[in-house]
Amino acid sequence: MLLTIDCGNTNTVFAIWDGNRFIANWRCATQHQRTADEYWTWLRTLMVLNGVDVVITECIISSTVPRVVFNLRVLCDRYFDTRPLVVGKPETALPVNPRVDEGTIVGPDRLVNTAGAFDRHGGDLIVVDFGTATTFDVVDHDGAYVGGVIAPGVNLSLEALHMAAAALPHVDISQPQRVVGTNTVACMQSGVFWGYVGLIKEICARIRAERDRPMRVISTGGLAPLFQQADTLFDAYDDDLTMHGLTVIHRHNKDT
């Protein structure tokens, strides 16, 4: 069995792949202080509680937080007796190498999203990932990552607004009933919600114009379905795109 680990700035997701489908997945807060033993205690407990009685023989890791990689490596070595693949490291090959400026380090999450999206949807894509940051990944016709856009994440923007303006409360993001708010919370929700709808439409339109070709837009991340309600922003929503991308990269390395 393959254990896929996607460590983001906010959450870390563990999922078990049986070769055909994910049979289980769990999420925890990303904390660089968490040790390999703590990861194992947490993961093993959840496996037992959910009746997942399998033997992990292989692991692959994608992490946007470099400080957690060491303990995740130790987890794989100590408890699964396997050396994990780590996306972004020289020894982990990609199906197609990125085409970016020389010396540029591309985030592992973007490489994984690119591999997963190309495998499922083909080329000429814009992948919009709603995470701590909202990222736009441009996938070329042959599956290469060729650049993109990074914008502040939705929840990050709301938190910054709350922190910087003493009179503004913390609010949850949702689609407002009207554009013009008649109270502070509704005004904030409208600004963030419709502001991001406009951001997504404009950036995607400019990417298409710059590349001068039709491009499909694939969304992933927890807030993607919320924004899909507002307008026809995306051609497809792929909730496990990142984890799927990890299986694609793992398969590529096994085959080469």
PDB file of C-alpha atoms in Angstrom:
ATOM      1  CA  MET A   1       0.000   0.000   0.000  1.00  0.00           C
ATOM      2  CA  LEU A   2       1.118   3.554  -0.736  1.00  0.00           C
ATOM      3  CA  LEU A   3       0.910   6.314   1.878  1.00  0.00           C
ATOM      4  CA  THR A   4       0.621   9.756   0.275  1.00  0.00           C
ATOM      5  CA  ILE A   5       1.374  12.776   2.460  1.00  0.00           C
ATOM      6  CA  ASP A   6       0.558  16.336   1.415  1.00  0.00           C
ATOM      7  CA  CYS A   7       1.831  18.918   3.890  1.00  0.00           C
ATOM      8  CA  GLY A   8       0.500  22.420   3.360  1.00  0.00           C
ATOM      9  CA  ASN A   9       0.959  25.590   5.354  1.00  0.00           C
ATOM     10  CA  THR A  10      -2.256  25.007   7.298  1.00  0.00           C
ATOM     11  CA  ASN A  11      -3.086  21.281   7.145  1.00  0.00           C
ATOM     12  CA  THR A  12      -1.339  18.001   6.425  1.00  0.00           C
ATOM     13  CA  VAL A  13      -3.290  15.246   4.664  1.00  0.00           C
ATOM     14  CA  PHE A  14      -2.451  11.528   4.846  1.00  0.00           C
ATOM     15  CA  ALA A  15      -4.151   9.161   2.389  1.00  0.00           C
ATOM     16  CA  ILE A  16      -3.739   5.452   1.664  1.00  0.00           C
ATOM     17  CA  TRP A  17      -3.768   4.350  -2.000  1.00  0.00           C
ATOM     18  CA  ASP A  18      -4.393   0.687  -2.814  1.00  0.00           C
ATOM     19  CA  GLY A  19      -3.381   0.983  -6.460  1.00  0.00           C
ATOM     20  CA  ASN A  20      -6.881   1.796  -7.709  1.00  0.00           C
ATOM     21  CA  ARG A  21      -8.424   4.177  -5.198  1.00  0.00           C
ATOM     22  CA  PHE A  22      -7.893   5.970  -1.902  1.00  0.00           C
ATOM     23  CA  ILE A  23      -9.249   3.752   0.855  1.00  0.00           C
ATOM     24  CA  ALA A  24      -8.786   6.276   3.672  1.00  0.00           C
ATOM     25  CA  ASN A  25      -7.629   9.822   4.313  1.00  0.00           C
ATOM     26  CA  TRP A  26      -7.080  11.942   7.399  1.00  0.00           C
ATOM     27  CA  ARG A  27      -6.089  15.524   8.114  1.00  0.00           C
ATOM     28  CA  CYS A  28      -4.166  17.210  10.913  1.00  0.00           C
ATOM     29  CA  ALA A  29      -2.872  20.720  11.575  1.00  0.00           C
ATOM     30  CA  THR A  30       0.606  21.356  10.200  1.00  0.00           C
ATOM     31  CA  GLN A  31       3.056  21.802  13.089  1.00  0.00           C
ATOM     32  CA  HIS A  32       6.784  21.584  12.540  1.00  0.00           C
ATOM     33  CA  GLN A  33       7.307  20.553  16.186  1.00  0.00           C
ATOM     34  CA  ARG A  34       5.381  17.290  15.722  1.00  0.00           C
ATOM     35  CA  THR A  35       7.725  14.316  15.953  1.00  0.00           C
ATOM     36  CA  ALA A  36       7.715  11.099  13.959  1.00  0.00           C
ATOM     37  CA  ASP A  37       6.450   9.218  17.019  1.00  0.00           C
ATOM     38  CA  GLU A  38       3.556  11.651  17.394  1.00  0.00           C
ATOM     39  CA  TYR A  39       2.637  11.274  13.737  1.00  0.00           C
ATOM     40  CA  TRP A  40       2.666   7.501  14.126  1.00  0.00           C
ATOM     41  CA  THR A  41       0.558   7.494  17.295  1.00  0.00           C
ATOM     42  CA  TRP A  42      -2.028   9.747  15.667  1.00  0.00           C
ATOM     43  CA  LEU A  43      -2.065   7.877  12.346  1.00  0.00           C
ATOM     44  CA  ARG A  44      -2.101   4.388  13.829  1.00  0.00           C
ATOM     45  CA  THR A  45      -4.949   5.305  16.186  1.00  0.00           C
ATOM     46  CA  LEU A  46      -7.068   6.552  13.289  1.00  0.00           C
ATOM     47  CA  MET A  47      -6.294   3.468  11.221  1.00  0.00           C
ATOM     48  CA  VAL A  48      -7.454   1.208  14.074  1.00  0.00           C
ATOM     49  CA  LEU A  49     -10.569   3.259  14.794  1.00  0.00           C
ATOM     50  CA  ASN A  50     -11.542   3.186  11.099  1.00  0.00           C
ATOM     51  CA  GLY A  51     -10.787  -0.497  10.637  1.00  0.00           C
ATOM     52  CA  VAL A  52      -7.989   0.127   8.147  1.00  0.00           C
ATOM     53  CA  ASP A  53      -5.783  -2.934   8.568  1.00  0.00           C
ATOM     54  CA  VAL A  54      -3.176  -2.627   5.821  1.00  0.00           C
ATOM     55  CA  VAL A  55       0.589  -2.729   5.521  1.00  0.00           C
ATOM     56  CA  ILE A  56       2.212   0.455   4.231  1.00  0.00           C
ATOM     57  CA  THR A  57       5.132  -0.449   1.970  1.00  0.00           C
ATOM     58  CA  GLU A  58       5.755   2.809   0.093  1.00  0.00           C
ATOM     59  CA  CYS A  59       5.456   6.534   0.838  1.00  0.00           C
ATOM     60  CA  ILE A  60       5.571   9.803  -1.071  1.00  0.00           C
ATOM     61  CA  ILE A  61       5.656  13.289   0.451  1.00  0.00           C
ATOM     62  CA  SER A  62       4.879  16.762  -0.857  1.00  0.00           C
ATOM     63  CA  SER A  63       5.562  19.587   1.587  1.00  0.00           C
ATOM     64  CA  THR A  64       5.455  23.358   1.280  1.00  0.00           C
ATOM     65  CA  VAL A  65       6.870  23.536   4.828  1.00  0.00           C
ATOM     66  CA  PRO A  66      10.499  22.326   4.651  1.00  0.00           C
ATOM     67  CA  ARG A  67      10.876  22.017   8.443  1.00  0.00           C
ATOM     68  CA  VAL A  68       8.403  19.122   8.678  1.00  0.00           C
ATOM     69  CA  VAL A  69      10.032  16.942   6.013  1.00  0.00           C
ATOM     70  CA  PHE A  70      12.681  15.490   8.334  1.00  0.00           C
ATOM     71  CA  ASN A  71      10.160  14.079  10.817  1.00  0.00           C
ATOM     72  CA  LEU A  72       7.955  12.760   8.009  1.00  0.00           C
ATOM     73  CA  ARG A  73      10.998  10.987   6.578  1.00  0.00           C
ATOM     74  CA  VAL A  74      11.714   9.488   9.997  1.00  0.00           C
ATOM     75  CA  LEU A  75       8.068   8.360  10.259  1.00  0.00           C
ATOM     76  CA  CYS A  76       8.350   6.470   6.966  1.00  0.00           C
ATOM     77  CA  ASP A  77      11.729   4.968   7.802  1.00  0.00           C
ATOM     78  CA  ARG A  78      11.030   3.976  11.414  1.00  0.00           C
ATOM     79  CA  TYR A  79       7.455   2.738  11.188  1.00  0.00           C
ATOM     80  CA  PHE A  80       7.082   1.644   7.558  1.00  0.00           C
ATOM     81  CA  ASP A  81      10.664   0.633   6.857  1.00  0.00           C
ATOM     82  CA  THR A  82      10.718   2.549   3.583  1.00  0.00           C
ATOM     83  CA  ARG A  83      12.568   5.529   2.154  1.00  0.00           C
ATOM     84  CA  PRO A  84       9.926   7.995   0.960  1.00  0.00           C
ATOM     85  CA  LEU A  85       9.946   9.876  -2.304  1.00  0.00           C
ATOM     86  CA  VAL A  86       9.943  13.625  -1.652  1.00  0.00           C
ATOM     87  CA  VAL A  87       8.578  15.816  -4.445  1.00  0.00           C
ATOM     88  CA  GLY A  88      11.009  18.567  -5.350  1.00  0.00           C
ATOM     89  CA  LYS A  89      14.121  16.585  -4.445  1.00  0.00           C
ATOM     90  CA  PRO A  90      16.526  15.706  -7.297  1.00  0.00           C
ATOM     91  CA  GLU A  91      16.037  11.969  -6.799  1.00  0.00           C
ATOM     92  CA  THR A  92      12.263  12.253  -7.389  1.00  0.00           C
ATOM     93  CA  ALA A  93      11.623  12.472 -11.114  1.00  0.00           C
ATOM     94  CA  LEU A  94       8.635  14.331 -12.566  1.00  0.00           C
ATOM     95  CA  PRO A  95       6.647  13.094 -15.585  1.00  0.00           C
ATOM     96  CA  VAL A  96       7.584  16.356 -17.347  1.00  0.00           C
ATOM     97  CA  ASN A  97      10.098  18.870 -16.001  1.00  0.00           C
ATOM     98  CA  PRO A  98       8.839  22.425 -15.375  1.00  0.00           C
ATOM     99  CA  ARG A  99       9.791  25.151 -17.833  1.00  0.00           C
ATOM    100  CA  VAL A 100      10.490  28.214 -15.708  1.00  0.00           C
ATOM    101  CA  ASP A 101      13.327  30.713 -15.205  1.00  0.00           C
ATOM    102  CA  GLU A 102      16.671  29.098 -14.447  1.00  0.00           C
ATOM    103  CA  GLY A 103      17.241  28.779 -10.703  1.00  0.00           C
ATOM    104  CA  THR A 104      13.537  29.018  -9.856  1.00  0.00           C
ATOM    105  CA  ILE A 105      12.318  26.576  -7.211  1.00  0.00           C
ATOM    106  CA  VAL A 106       8.726  25.579  -7.932  1.00  0.00           C
ATOM    107  CA  GLY A 107       6.585  24.689  -4.911  1.00  0.00           C
ATOM    108  CA  PRO A 108       6.019  20.928  -4.583  1.00  0.00           C
ATOM    109  CA  ASP A 109       2.268  21.455  -4.320  1.00  0.00           C
ATOM    110  CA  ARG A 110       2.247  23.109  -7.736  1.00  0.00           C
ATOM    111  CA  LEU A 111       4.272  20.303  -9.298  1.00  0.00           C
ATOM    112  CA  VAL A 112       1.894  17.727  -7.813  1.00  0.00           C
ATOM    113  CA  ASN A 113      -1.209  19.608  -8.954  1.00  0.00           C
ATOM    114  CA  THR A 114       0.249  19.838 -12.450  1.00  0.00           C
ATOM    115  CA  ALA A 115       0.946  16.096 -12.630  1.00  0.00           C
ATOM    116  CA  GLY A 116      -2.492  15.179 -11.299  1.00  0.00           C
ATOM    117  CA  ALA A 117      -4.356  17.615 -13.513  1.00  0.00           C
ATOM    118  CA  PHE A 118      -2.574  16.555 -16.710  1.00  0.00           C
ATOM    119  CA  ASP A 119      -3.193  12.886 -15.939  1.00  0.00           C
ATOM    120  CA  ARG A 120      -6.924  13.449 -15.502  1.00  0.00           C
ATOM    121  CA  HIS A 121      -7.704  16.378 -17.781  1.00  0.00           C
ATOM    122  CA  GLY A 122      -4.956  16.612 -20.401  1.00  0.00           C
ATOM    123  CA  GLY A 123      -2.971  19.730 -21.266  1.00  0.00           C
ATOM    124  CA  ASP A 124      -3.597  23.462 -21.691  1.00  0.00           C
ATOM    125  CA  LEU A 125      -5.004  23.909 -18.208  1.00  0.00           C
ATOM    126  CA  ILE A 126      -5.230  26.516 -15.483  1.00  0.00           C
ATOM    127  CA  VAL A 127      -5.355  24.846 -12.070  1.00  0.00           C
ATOM    128  CA  VAL A 128      -6.812  27.075  -9.351  1.00  0.00           C
ATOM    129  CA  ASP A 129      -6.005  25.806  -5.857  1.00  0.00           C
ATOM    130  CA  PHE A 130      -7.757  27.386  -2.879  1.00  0.00           C
ATOM    131  CA  GLY A 131      -5.271  26.884  -0.056  1.00  0.00           C
ATOM    132  CA  THR A 132      -3.513  29.211   2.373  1.00  0.00           C
ATOM    133  CA  ALA A 133      -2.616  31.016  -0.839  1.00  0.00           C
ATOM    134  CA  THR A 134      -4.784  30.966  -3.951  1.00  0.00           C
ATOM    135  CA  THR A 135      -2.553  29.666  -6.735  1.00  0.00           C
ATOM    136  CA  PHE A 136      -3.007  29.500 -10.483  1.00  0.00           C
ATOM    137  CA  ASP A 137      -0.856  26.842 -12.156  1.00  0.00           C
ATOM    138  CA  VAL A 138      -0.491  26.880 -15.937  1.00  0.00           C
ATOM    139  CA  VAL A 139      -0.114  23.408 -17.484  1.00  0.00           C
ATOM    140  CA  ASP A 140       1.230  23.275 -21.037  1.00  0.00           C
ATOM    141  CA  HIS A 141      -0.018  20.955 -23.796  1.00  0.00           C
ATOM    142  CA  ASP A 142       2.522  18.268 -22.840  1.00  0.00           C
ATOM    143  CA  GLY A 143       1.934  18.424 -19.074  1.00  0.00           C
ATOM    144  CA  ALA A 144       4.777  20.779 -18.138  1.00  0.00           C
ATOM    145  CA  TYR A 145       4.316  23.402 -15.460  1.00  0.00           C
ATOM    146  CA  VAL A 146       5.155  26.691 -17.185  1.00  0.00           C
ATOM    147  CA  GLY A 147       4.404  29.256 -14.491  1.00  0.00           C
ATOM    148  CA  GLY A 148       1.437  30.759 -12.755  1.00  0.00           C
ATOM    149  CA  VAL A 149       0.106  33.284 -10.287  1.00  0.00           C
ATOM    150  CA  ILE A 150       0.084  33.438  -6.483  1.00  0.00           C
ATOM    151  CA  ALA A 151      -2.547  35.498  -4.657  1.00  0.00           C
ATOM    152  CA  PRO A 152      -3.423  35.706  -0.955  1.00  0.00           C
ATOM    153  CA  GLY A 153      -5.767  32.957   0.183  1.00  0.00           C
ATOM    154  CA  VAL A 154      -9.406  33.743   0.928  1.00  0.00           C
ATOM    155  CA  ASN A 155      -9.236  33.019   4.662  1.00  0.00           C
ATOM    156  CA  LEU A 156      -5.866  34.754   4.896  1.00  0.00           C
ATOM    157  CA  SER A 157      -7.392  37.886   3.391  1.00  0.00           C
ATOM    158  CA  LEU A 158     -10.277  37.803   5.853  1.00  0.00           C
ATOM    159  CA  GLU A 159      -7.912  37.303   8.780  1.00  0.00           C
ATOM    160  CA  ALA A 160      -5.680  40.167   7.635  1.00  0.00           C
ATOM    161  CA  LEU A 161      -8.707  42.447   7.348  1.00  0.00           C
ATOM    162  CA  HIS A 162      -9.783  41.546  10.880  1.00  0.00           C
ATOM    163  CA  MET A 163      -6.274  41.942  12.325  1.00  0.00           C
ATOM    164  CA  ALA A 164      -5.476  45.252  10.630  1.00  0.00           C
ATOM    165  CA  ALA A 165      -8.787  47.029  11.197  1.00  0.00           C
ATOM    166  CA  ALA A 166      -9.734  47.138  14.874  1.00  0.00           C
ATOM    167  CA  ALA A 167     -13.418  47.798  14.207  1.00  0.00           C
ATOM    168  CA  LEU A 168     -13.905  44.885  11.814  1.00  0.00           C
ATOM    169  CA  PRO A 169     -14.912  41.473  13.212  1.00  0.00           C
ATOM    170  CA  HIS A 170     -13.739  38.029  12.204  1.00  0.00           C
ATOM    171  CA  VAL A 171     -16.241  36.555   9.730  1.00  0.00           C
ATOM    172  CA  ASP A 172     -16.599  33.277   7.862  1.00  0.00           C
ATOM    173  CA  ILE A 173     -16.635  33.325   4.084  1.00  0.00           C
ATOM    174  CA  SER A 174     -19.966  32.620   2.412  1.00  0.00           C
ATOM    175  CA  GLN A 175     -21.903  33.788  -0.615  1.00  0.00           C
ATOM    176  CA  PRO A 176     -23.848  36.920   0.379  1.00  0.00           C
ATOM    177  CA  GLN A 177     -27.480  37.255  -0.615  1.00  0.00           C
ATOM    178  CA  ARG A 178     -26.814  40.662  -2.156  1.00  0.00           C
ATOM    179  CA  VAL A 179     -23.755  42.516  -3.384  1.00  0.00           C
ATOM    180  CA  VAL A 180     -24.515  45.619  -1.332  1.00  0.00           C
ATOM    181  CA  GLY A 181     -24.245  44.724   2.337  1.00  0.00           C
ATOM    182  CA  THR A 182     -26.429  46.469   4.911  1.00  0.00           C
ATOM    183  CA  ASN A 183     -24.295  45.516   7.916  1.00  0.00           C
ATOM    184  CA  THR A 184     -20.583  45.166   8.587  1.00  0.00           C
ATOM    185  CA  VAL A 185     -20.441  41.377   8.282  1.00  0.00           C
ATOM    186  CA  ALA A 186     -22.389  41.359   5.005  1.00  0.00           C
ATOM    187  CA  CYS A 187     -20.161  44.121   3.609  1.00  0.00           C
ATOM    188  CA  MET A 188     -17.013  42.139   4.427  1.00  0.00           C
ATOM    189  CA  GLN A 189     -18.402  38.904   3.040  1.00  0.00           C
ATOM    190  CA  SER A 190     -19.467  40.613  -0.166  1.00  0.00           C
ATOM    191  CA  GLY A 191     -16.097  42.279  -0.624  1.00  0.00           C
ATOM    192  CA  VAL A 192     -14.155  39.062  -0.197  1.00  0.00           C
ATOM    193  CA  PHE A 193     -16.549  36.764  -2.066  1.00  0.00           C
ATOM    194  CA  TRP A 194     -17.204  38.922  -5.117  1.00  0.00           C
ATOM    195  CA  GLY A 195     -13.671  40.264  -5.011  1.00  0.00           C
ATOM    196  CA  TYR A 196     -12.313  36.743  -5.422  1.00  0.00           C
ATOM    197  CA  VAL A 197     -14.843  35.901  -8.130  1.00  0.00           C
ATOM    198  CA  GLY A 198     -13.539  38.909 -10.041  1.00  0.00           C
ATOM    199  CA  LEU A 199      -9.924  37.984  -9.305  1.00  0.00           C
ATOM    200  CA  ILE A 200     -10.382  34.451 -10.626  1.00  0.00           C
ATOM    201  CA  LYS A 201     -12.214  35.541 -13.784  1.00  0.00           C
ATOM    202  CA  GLU A 202      -9.738  38.311 -14.608  1.00  0.00           C
ATOM    203  CA  ILE A 203      -6.573  36.301 -14.000  1.00  0.00           C
ATOM    204  CA  CYS A 204      -7.853  33.331 -16.004  1.00  0.00           C
ATOM    205  CA  ALA A 205      -8.917  35.633 -18.850  1.00  0.00           C
ATOM    206  CA  ARG A 206      -5.493  37.275 -18.933  1.00  0.00           C
ATOM    207  CA  ILE A 207      -3.700  33.912 -18.895  1.00  0.00           C
ATOM    208  CA  ARG A 208      -5.795  32.729 -21.829  1.00  0.00           C
ATOM    209  CA  ALA A 209      -5.116  35.960 -23.733  1.00  0.00           C
ATOM    210  CA  GLU A 210      -1.391  35.819 -23.048  1.00  0.00           C
ATOM    211  CA  ARG A 211      -1.100  32.205 -24.159  1.00  0.00           C
ATOM    212  CA  ASP A 212      -3.499  32.779 -27.065  1.00  0.00           C
ATOM    213  CA  ARG A 213      -5.216  29.405 -26.907  1.00  0.00           C
ATOM    214  CA  PRO A 214      -8.284  27.790 -25.296  1.00  0.00           C
ATOM    215  CA  MET A 215      -7.548  26.657 -21.764  1.00  0.00           C
ATOM    216  CA  ARG A 216      -9.748  24.780 -19.332  1.00  0.00           C
ATOM    217  CA  VAL A 217      -9.881  25.824 -15.694  1.00  0.00           C
ATOM    218  CA  ILE A 218      -9.717  23.104 -13.037  1.00  0.00           C
ATOM    219  CA  SER A 219     -10.340  23.989  -9.396  1.00  0.00           C
ATOM    220  CA  THR A 220      -9.324  22.227  -6.235  1.00  0.00           C
ATOM    221  CA  GLY A 221      -9.254  23.052  -2.542  1.00  0.00           C
ATOM    222  CA  GLY A 222     -11.976  23.385   0.049  1.00  0.00           C
ATOM    223  CA  LEU A 223     -13.516  26.681  -1.060  1.00  0.00           C
ATOM    224  CA  ALA A 224     -13.713  25.887  -4.772  1.00  0.00           C
ATOM    225  CA  PRO A 225     -17.331  24.590  -4.642  1.00  0.00           C
ATOM    226  CA  LEU A 226     -18.411  27.771  -2.852  1.00  0.00           C
ATOM    227  CA  PHE A 227     -17.088  29.998  -5.629  1.00  0.00           C
ATOM    228  CA  GLN A 228     -18.494  27.743  -8.330  1.00  0.00           C
ATOM    229  CA  GLN A 229     -21.987  28.672  -7.093  1.00  0.00           C
ATOM    230  CA  ALA A 230     -21.478  32.291  -8.054  1.00  0.00           C
ATOM    231  CA  ASP A 231     -20.614  31.956 -11.705  1.00  0.00           C
ATOM    232  CA  THR A 232     -19.305  29.496 -14.250  1.00  0.00           C
ATOM    233  CA  LEU A 233     -15.710  29.942 -13.168  1.00  0.00           C
ATOM    234  CA  PHE A 234     -14.411  26.401 -13.598  1.00  0.00           C
ATOM    235  CA  ASP A 235     -14.720  23.648 -16.160  1.00  0.00           C
ATOM    236  CA  ALA A 236     -14.242  20.982 -13.481  1.00  0.00           C
ATOM    237  CA  TYR A 237     -13.789  20.633  -9.734  1.00  0.00           C
ATOM    238  CA  ASP A 238     -11.305  17.990  -8.558  1.00  0.00           C
ATOM    239  CA  ASP A 239     -11.367  17.575  -4.788  1.00  0.00           C
ATOM    240  CA  ASP A 240      -8.490  15.059  -4.486  1.00  0.00           C
ATOM    241  CA  LEU A 241      -6.325  16.468  -7.267  1.00  0.00           C
ATOM    242  CA  THR A 242      -3.220  16.931  -5.109  1.00  0.00           C
ATOM    243  CA  MET A 243      -3.333  13.425  -3.655  1.00  0.00           C
ATOM    244  CA  HIS A 244      -3.913  11.990  -7.123  1.00  0.00           C
ATOM    245  CA  GLY A 245      -0.892  13.894  -8.367  1.00  0.00           C
ATOM    246  CA  LEU A 246       1.224  12.196  -5.718  1.00  0.00           C
ATOM    247  CA  THR A 247       0.168   8.773  -7.023  1.00  0.00           C
ATOM    248  CA  VAL A 248       1.029   9.862 -10.589  1.00  0.00           C
ATOM    249  CA  ILE A 249       4.529  10.957  -9.591  1.00  0.00           C
ATOM    250  CA  HIS A 250       5.015   7.804  -7.519  1.00  0.00           C
ATOM    251  CA  ARG A 251       3.963   5.625 -10.470  1.00  0.00           C
ATOM    252  CA  HIS A 252       6.310   7.516 -12.785  1.00  0.00           C
ATOM    253  CA  ASN A 253       9.250   6.886 -10.475  1.00  0.00           C
ATOM    254  CA  LYS A 254       8.383   3.208 -10.139  1.00  0.00           C
ATOM    255  CA  ASP A 255       8.196   2.796 -13.913  1.00  0.00           C
ATOM    256  CA  THR A 256      11.492   4.575 -14.680  1.00  0.00           C
TER     257      THR A 256
END
